[in-house]
Amino acid sequence: MSISIKSAREIELMKRAGEILARTHEELGKALHPGMSTWEVDHLGEEIIRSYGCIPSFKNYNGYPASICVSVNDEVVHGIPSKKRILKEGDIVSLDAGVIYKGYHSDAARTYGIGVISPEAEKLIEVTRQCFFEGIKYAKIGNHLNDISSHIQAYAEQFGYGVVRDLVGHGIGEHLHEDPEVPNFRKRMRGPKLSAGMTLAVEPMINAGRKEVCWMDDDWTVVTQDGSLSAHYENTILICEDGPEILSLLPETGTAQA
Ligand code: CO
């Protein structure tokens, strides 16, 4: 597969998908509270996505059994929602969601604290979010993909954090996962040149401790090997003539600001 350049029509559909996904995250984030099960998070998320006329893209993707990946504390990504997993004060929870609108995908993730969380957890969440914004400063025509990747890594490592190597971001559009892979770490090769009309899911996954991760017996849930906390932040972006446009953030809430 090669990197697809989206037409004006495709970009319109992806903007709509992104807007719906941003609203979904906003509504889900507000609903989180101690005592809520991760199953309830998924159930509500699926309901919101469908209420906008979208399809949750993760459901049944490679056999994934839910619509929202809900990953708590040392879980990095792909946590499977469960009625037995109850969120409690002080937890951090990463919500990853994808929607399909008229055949086009958007993919985004946020990490939230439940009630009051430790200063260390707050900092990890904020730095992970900032990693995304530091990376996409380099999402400019003529730059190479590795310019984004290496700046995400450099920003995270300043804080002594571990940058996950076993999972990467990706191109997105008609499919959830398209070329190219979008690593959050420097590669020896500078990667493809960025050009207008490319759409990418940029998704730093950052551990408070070491970078190594492992898979749980459910074959989905990825956890930090050292048991440290992990955060995830992701948006779908479009490479434009004048820089990146973030498709999965709501401009009017002011959250688009770096
Ligand atoms: Co993704």
PDB file of N, CA, C and O in Angstrom, residues 26-75:
ATOM      1  N   GLU A  26     -15.360  14.552  24.185  1.00  0.00           N
ATOM      2  CA  GLU A  26     -15.756  15.560  25.149  1.00  0.00           C
ATOM      3  C   GLU A  26     -16.863  15.030  26.063  1.00  0.00           C
ATOM      4  O   GLU A  26     -16.791  15.154  27.291  1.00  0.00           O
ATOM      5  N   GLU A  27     -17.851  14.405  25.466  1.00  0.00           N
ATOM      6  CA  GLU A  27     -18.975  13.875  26.245  1.00  0.00           C
ATOM      7  C   GLU A  27     -18.509  12.732  27.162  1.00  0.00           C
ATOM      8  O   GLU A  27     -18.927  12.649  28.318  1.00  0.00           O
ATOM      9  N   LEU A  28     -17.659  11.878  26.641  1.00  0.00           N
ATOM     10  CA  LEU A  28     -17.163  10.755  27.445  1.00  0.00           C
ATOM     11  C   LEU A  28     -16.317  11.239  28.617  1.00  0.00           C
ATOM     12  O   LEU A  28     -16.447  10.753  29.739  1.00  0.00           O
ATOM     13  N   GLY A  29     -15.451  12.201  28.335  1.00  0.00           N
ATOM     14  CA  GLY A  29     -14.577  12.740  29.383  1.00  0.00           C
ATOM     15  C   GLY A  29     -15.386  13.311  30.543  1.00  0.00           C
ATOM     16  O   GLY A  29     -15.037  13.114  31.714  1.00  0.00           O
ATOM     17  N   LYS A  30     -16.483  13.990  30.214  1.00  0.00           N
ATOM     18  CA  LYS A  30     -17.329  14.584  31.254  1.00  0.00           C
ATOM     19  C   LYS A  30     -18.055  13.530  32.076  1.00  0.00           C
ATOM     20  O   LYS A  30     -18.397  13.766  33.233  1.00  0.00           O
ATOM     21  N   ALA A  31     -18.324  12.394  31.456  1.00  0.00           N
ATOM     22  CA  ALA A  31     -19.117  11.352  32.135  1.00  0.00           C
ATOM     23  C   ALA A  31     -18.290  10.512  33.106  1.00  0.00           C
ATOM     24  O   ALA A  31     -18.852   9.823  33.964  1.00  0.00           O
ATOM     25  N   LEU A  32     -16.966  10.549  32.990  1.00  0.00           N
ATOM     26  CA  LEU A  32     -16.120   9.685  33.834  1.00  0.00           C
ATOM     27  C   LEU A  32     -16.266  10.051  35.304  1.00  0.00           C
ATOM     28  O   LEU A  32     -16.292  11.226  35.649  1.00  0.00           O
ATOM     29  N   HIS A  33     -16.351   9.047  36.159  1.00  0.00           N
ATOM     30  CA  HIS A  33     -16.419   9.300  37.600  1.00  0.00           C
ATOM     31  C   HIS A  33     -16.018   8.041  38.356  1.00  0.00           C
ATOM     32  O   HIS A  33     -16.123   6.932  37.816  1.00  0.00           O
ATOM     33  N   PRO A  34     -15.585   8.200  39.606  1.00  0.00           N
ATOM     34  CA  PRO A  34     -15.240   7.021  40.405  1.00  0.00           C
ATOM     35  C   PRO A  34     -16.468   6.115  40.527  1.00  0.00           C
ATOM     36  O   PRO A  34     -17.587   6.616  40.666  1.00  0.00           O
ATOM     37  N   GLY A  35     -16.257   4.826  40.428  1.00  0.00           N
ATOM     38  CA  GLY A  35     -17.371   3.882  40.535  1.00  0.00           C
ATOM     39  C   GLY A  35     -17.902   3.428  39.177  1.00  0.00           C
ATOM     40  O   GLY A  35     -18.678   2.474  39.097  1.00  0.00           O
ATOM     41  N   MET A  36     -17.487   4.114  38.106  1.00  0.00           N
ATOM     42  CA  MET A  36     -17.947   3.746  36.760  1.00  0.00           C
ATOM     43  C   MET A  36     -17.109   2.556  36.278  1.00  0.00           C
ATOM     44  O   MET A  36     -15.891   2.539  36.468  1.00  0.00           O
ATOM     45  N   SER A  37     -17.762   1.583  35.671  1.00  0.00           N
ATOM     46  CA  SER A  37     -16.983   0.465  35.126  1.00  0.00           C
ATOM     47  C   SER A  37     -16.486   0.826  33.736  1.00  0.00           C
ATOM     48  O   SER A  37     -17.066   1.687  33.048  1.00  0.00           O
ATOM     49  N   THR A  38     -15.417   0.162  33.313  1.00  0.00           N
ATOM     50  CA  THR A  38     -14.892   0.459  31.976  1.00  0.00           C
ATOM     51  C   THR A  38     -15.877  -0.032  30.911  1.00  0.00           C
ATOM     52  O   THR A  38     -15.910   0.478  29.805  1.00  0.00           O
ATOM     53  N   TRP A  39     -16.705  -1.017  31.265  1.00  0.00           N
ATOM     54  CA  TRP A  39     -17.778  -1.459  30.356  1.00  0.00           C
ATOM     55  C   TRP A  39     -18.763  -0.321  30.110  1.00  0.00           C
ATOM     56  O   TRP A  39     -19.214  -0.104  28.989  1.00  0.00           O
ATOM     57  N   GLU A  40     -19.115   0.396  31.202  1.00  0.00           N
ATOM     58  CA  GLU A  40     -20.044   1.526  31.057  1.00  0.00           C
ATOM     59  C   GLU A  40     -19.456   2.619  30.163  1.00  0.00           C
ATOM     60  O   GLU A  40     -20.179   3.268  29.403  1.00  0.00           O
ATOM     61  N   VAL A  41     -18.140   2.826  30.267  1.00  0.00           N
ATOM     62  CA  VAL A  41     -17.474   3.820  29.424  1.00  0.00           C
ATOM     63  C   VAL A  41     -17.647   3.428  27.952  1.00  0.00           C
ATOM     64  O   VAL A  41     -18.031   4.232  27.097  1.00  0.00           O
ATOM     65  N   ASP A  42     -17.409   2.165  27.681  1.00  0.00           N
ATOM     66  CA  ASP A  42     -17.541   1.671  26.302  1.00  0.00           C
ATOM     67  C   ASP A  42     -18.981   1.769  25.811  1.00  0.00           C
ATOM     68  O   ASP A  42     -19.244   2.194  24.684  1.00  0.00           O
ATOM     69  N   HIS A  43     -19.909   1.368  26.679  1.00  0.00           N
ATOM     70  CA  HIS A  43     -21.324   1.365  26.295  1.00  0.00           C
ATOM     71  C   HIS A  43     -21.787   2.781  25.943  1.00  0.00           C
ATOM     72  O   HIS A  43     -22.416   3.001  24.905  1.00  0.00           O
ATOM     73  N   LEU A  44     -21.423   3.729  26.808  1.00  0.00           N
ATOM     74  CA  LEU A  44     -21.800   5.127  26.565  1.00  0.00           C
ATOM     75  C   LEU A  44     -21.119   5.638  25.292  1.00  0.00           C
ATOM     76  O   LEU A  44     -21.754   6.305  24.464  1.00  0.00           O
ATOM     77  N   GLY A  45     -19.855   5.310  25.133  1.00  0.00           N
ATOM     78  CA  GLY A  45     -19.113   5.758  23.953  1.00  0.00           C
ATOM     79  C   GLY A  45     -19.753   5.270  22.664  1.00  0.00           C
ATOM     80  O   GLY A  45     -19.942   6.029  21.705  1.00  0.00           O
ATOM     81  N   GLU A  46     -20.124   4.002  22.650  1.00  0.00           N
ATOM     82  CA  GLU A  46     -20.758   3.439  21.445  1.00  0.00           C
ATOM     83  C   GLU A  46     -22.084   4.137  21.160  1.00  0.00           C
ATOM     84  O   GLU A  46     -22.404   4.458  20.010  1.00  0.00           O
ATOM     85  N   GLU A  47     -22.828   4.414  22.247  1.00  0.00           N
ATOM     86  CA  GLU A  47     -24.116   5.086  22.096  1.00  0.00           C
ATOM     87  C   GLU A  47     -23.936   6.487  21.493  1.00  0.00           C
ATOM     88  O   GLU A  47     -24.684   6.882  20.598  1.00  0.00           O
ATOM     89  N   ILE A  48     -22.949   7.195  21.988  1.00  0.00           N
ATOM     90  CA  ILE A  48     -22.699   8.557  21.488  1.00  0.00           C
ATOM     91  C   ILE A  48     -22.319   8.501  20.002  1.00  0.00           C
ATOM     92  O   ILE A  48     -22.861   9.238  19.173  1.00  0.00           O
ATOM     93  N   ILE A  49     -21.391   7.612  19.681  1.00  0.00           N
ATOM     94  CA  ILE A  49     -20.924   7.506  18.284  1.00  0.00           C
ATOM     95  C   ILE A  49     -22.097   7.194  17.348  1.00  0.00           C
ATOM     96  O   ILE A  49     -22.280   7.835  16.308  1.00  0.00           O
ATOM     97  N   ARG A  50     -22.924   6.247  17.748  1.00  0.00           N
ATOM     98  CA  ARG A  50     -24.056   5.863  16.888  1.00  0.00           C
ATOM     99  C   ARG A  50     -25.101   6.970  16.826  1.00  0.00           C
ATOM    100  O   ARG A  50     -25.777   7.133  15.803  1.00  0.00           O
ATOM    101  N   SER A  51     -25.231   7.760  17.904  1.00  0.00           N
ATOM    102  CA  SER A  51     -26.219   8.854  17.898  1.00  0.00           C
ATOM    103  C   SER A  51     -25.873   9.901  16.849  1.00  0.00           C
ATOM    104  O   SER A  51     -26.732  10.643  16.394  1.00  0.00           O
ATOM    105  N   TYR A  52     -24.605   9.977  16.471  1.00  0.00           N
ATOM    106  CA  TYR A  52     -24.190  10.907  15.411  1.00  0.00           C
ATOM    107  C   TYR A  52     -24.225  10.254  14.025  1.00  0.00           C
ATOM    108  O   TYR A  52     -23.737  10.824  13.050  1.00  0.00           O
ATOM    109  N   GLY A  53     -24.750   9.034  13.970  1.00  0.00           N
ATOM    110  CA  GLY A  53     -24.838   8.348  12.676  1.00  0.00           C
ATOM    111  C   GLY A  53     -23.530   7.745  12.214  1.00  0.00           C
ATOM    112  O   GLY A  53     -23.361   7.443  11.027  1.00  0.00           O
ATOM    113  N   CYS A  54     -22.593   7.562  13.148  1.00  0.00           N
ATOM    114  CA  CYS A  54     -21.304   6.957  12.796  1.00  0.00           C
ATOM    115  C   CYS A  54     -21.237   5.510  13.271  1.00  0.00           C
ATOM    116  O   CYS A  54     -22.031   5.072  14.100  1.00  0.00           O
ATOM    117  N   ILE A  55     -20.246   4.808  12.752  1.00  0.00           N
ATOM    118  CA  ILE A  55     -19.966   3.435  13.175  1.00  0.00           C
ATOM    119  C   ILE A  55     -18.684   3.460  14.007  1.00  0.00           C
ATOM    120  O   ILE A  55     -17.713   4.115  13.620  1.00  0.00           O
ATOM    121  N   PRO A  56     -18.676   2.780  15.177  1.00  0.00           N
ATOM    122  CA  PRO A  56     -17.422   2.692  15.940  1.00  0.00           C
ATOM    123  C   PRO A  56     -16.445   1.764  15.200  1.00  0.00           C
ATOM    124  O   PRO A  56     -16.749   0.583  15.010  1.00  0.00           O
ATOM    125  N   SER A  57     -15.316   2.297  14.788  1.00  0.00           N
ATOM    126  CA  SER A  57     -14.449   1.525  13.887  1.00  0.00           C
ATOM    127  C   SER A  57     -13.695   0.397  14.572  1.00  0.00           C
ATOM    128  O   SER A  57     -13.257  -0.536  13.910  1.00  0.00           O
ATOM    129  N   PHE A  58     -13.529   0.490  15.898  1.00  0.00           N
ATOM    130  CA  PHE A  58     -12.740  -0.548  16.566  1.00  0.00           C
ATOM    131  C   PHE A  58     -13.543  -1.834  16.765  1.00  0.00           C
ATOM    132  O   PHE A  58     -12.965  -2.905  16.890  1.00  0.00           O
ATOM    133  N   LYS A  59     -14.883  -1.684  16.818  1.00  0.00           N
ATOM    134  CA  LYS A  59     -15.703  -2.848  17.163  1.00  0.00           C
ATOM    135  C   LYS A  59     -15.487  -3.969  16.144  1.00  0.00           C
ATOM    136  O   LYS A  59     -15.727  -3.778  14.950  1.00  0.00           O
ATOM    137  N   ASN A  60     -15.008  -5.091  16.645  1.00  0.00           N
ATOM    138  CA  ASN A  60     -14.718  -6.277  15.826  1.00  0.00           C
ATOM    139  C   ASN A  60     -13.503  -6.116  14.906  1.00  0.00           C
ATOM    140  O   ASN A  60     -13.240  -6.972  14.080  1.00  0.00           O
ATOM    141  N   TYR A  61     -12.779  -5.015  15.038  1.00  0.00           N
ATOM    142  CA  TYR A  61     -11.563  -4.846  14.236  1.00  0.00           C
ATOM    143  C   TYR A  61     -10.524  -5.860  14.701  1.00  0.00           C
ATOM    144  O   TYR A  61     -10.131  -5.852  15.871  1.00  0.00           O
ATOM    145  N   ASN A  62     -10.137  -6.752  13.810  1.00  0.00           N
ATOM    146  CA  ASN A  62      -9.239  -7.864  14.176  1.00  0.00           C
ATOM    147  C   ASN A  62      -9.723  -8.603  15.421  1.00  0.00           C
ATOM    148  O   ASN A  62      -8.916  -9.107  16.196  1.00  0.00           O
ATOM    149  N   GLY A  63     -11.033  -8.603  15.613  1.00  0.00           N
ATOM    150  CA  GLY A  63     -11.598  -9.325  16.755  1.00  0.00           C
ATOM    151  C   GLY A  63     -11.665  -8.533  18.047  1.00  0.00           C
ATOM    152  O   GLY A  63     -12.067  -9.076  19.082  1.00  0.00           O
ATOM    153  N   TYR A  64     -11.303  -7.244  18.015  1.00  0.00           N
ATOM    154  CA  TYR A  64     -11.413  -6.433  19.252  1.00  0.00           C
ATOM    155  C   TYR A  64     -12.896  -6.358  19.645  1.00  0.00           C
ATOM    156  O   TYR A  64     -13.727  -6.006  18.817  1.00  0.00           O
ATOM    157  N   PRO A  65     -13.226  -6.661  20.915  1.00  0.00           N
ATOM    158  CA  PRO A  65     -14.632  -6.865  21.254  1.00  0.00           C
ATOM    159  C   PRO A  65     -15.430  -5.613  21.649  1.00  0.00           C
ATOM    160  O   PRO A  65     -16.581  -5.753  22.032  1.00  0.00           O
ATOM    161  N   ALA A  66     -14.860  -4.408  21.578  1.00  0.00           N
ATOM    162  CA  ALA A  66     -15.583  -3.225  22.062  1.00  0.00           C
ATOM    163  C   ALA A  66     -15.384  -2.050  21.114  1.00  0.00           C
ATOM    164  O   ALA A  66     -14.679  -2.160  20.104  1.00  0.00           O
ATOM    165  N   SER A  67     -16.011  -0.916  21.459  1.00  0.00           N
ATOM    166  CA  SER A  67     -15.921   0.287  20.617  1.00  0.00           C
ATOM    167  C   SER A  67     -14.855   1.258  21.096  1.00  0.00           C
ATOM    168  O   SER A  67     -14.315   2.038  20.320  1.00  0.00           O
ATOM    169  N   ILE A  68     -14.615   1.248  22.406  1.00  0.00           N
ATOM    170  CA  ILE A  68     -13.644   2.173  22.999  1.00  0.00           C
ATOM    171  C   ILE A  68     -12.563   1.344  23.699  1.00  0.00           C
ATOM    172  O   ILE A  68     -12.891   0.429  24.471  1.00  0.00           O
ATOM    173  N   CYS A  69     -11.317   1.663  23.445  1.00  0.00           N
ATOM    174  CA  CYS A  69     -10.239   1.039  24.212  1.00  0.00           C
ATOM    175  C   CYS A  69     -10.114   1.838  25.508  1.00  0.00           C
ATOM    176  O   CYS A  69      -9.931   3.064  25.475  1.00  0.00           O
ATOM    177  N   VAL A  70     -10.227   1.148  26.640  1.00  0.00           N
ATOM    178  CA  VAL A  70     -10.182   1.811  27.947  1.00  0.00           C
ATOM    179  C   VAL A  70      -8.999   1.233  28.728  1.00  0.00           C
ATOM    180  O   VAL A  70      -9.030   0.076  29.139  1.00  0.00           O
ATOM    181  N   SER A  71      -7.954   2.044  28.889  1.00  0.00           N
ATOM    182  CA  SER A  71      -6.698   1.545  29.460  1.00  0.00           C
ATOM    183  C   SER A  71      -6.386   2.313  30.738  1.00  0.00           C
ATOM    184  O   SER A  71      -6.254   3.533  30.706  1.00  0.00           O
ATOM    185  N   VAL A  72      -6.300   1.585  31.836  1.00  0.00           N
ATOM    186  CA  VAL A  72      -6.192   2.204  33.165  1.00  0.00           C
ATOM    187  C   VAL A  72      -4.758   2.089  33.714  1.00  0.00           C
ATOM    188  O   VAL A  72      -4.164   1.009  33.664  1.00  0.00           O
ATOM    189  N   ASN A  73      -4.232   3.192  34.221  1.00  0.00           N
ATOM    190  CA  ASN A  73      -2.948   3.236  34.944  1.00  0.00           C
ATOM    191  C   ASN A  73      -1.771   2.671  34.133  1.00  0.00           C
ATOM    192  O   ASN A  73      -1.301   3.328  33.223  1.00  0.00           O
ATOM    193  N   ASP A  74      -1.302   1.451  34.475  1.00  0.00           N
ATOM    194  CA  ASP A  74      -0.132   0.908  33.759  1.00  0.00           C
ATOM    195  C   ASP A  74      -0.524   0.286  32.426  1.00  0.00           C
ATOM    196  O   ASP A  74       0.344  -0.229  31.712  1.00  0.00           O
ATOM    197  N   GLU A  75      -1.800   0.309  32.083  1.00  0.00           N
ATOM    198  CA  GLU A  75      -2.223  -0.177  30.768  1.00  0.00           C
ATOM    199  C   GLU A  75      -1.946   0.923  29.753  1.00  0.00           C
ATOM    200  O   GLU A  75      -2.345   2.074  29.944  1.00  0.00           O
TER     201      GLU A  75
END
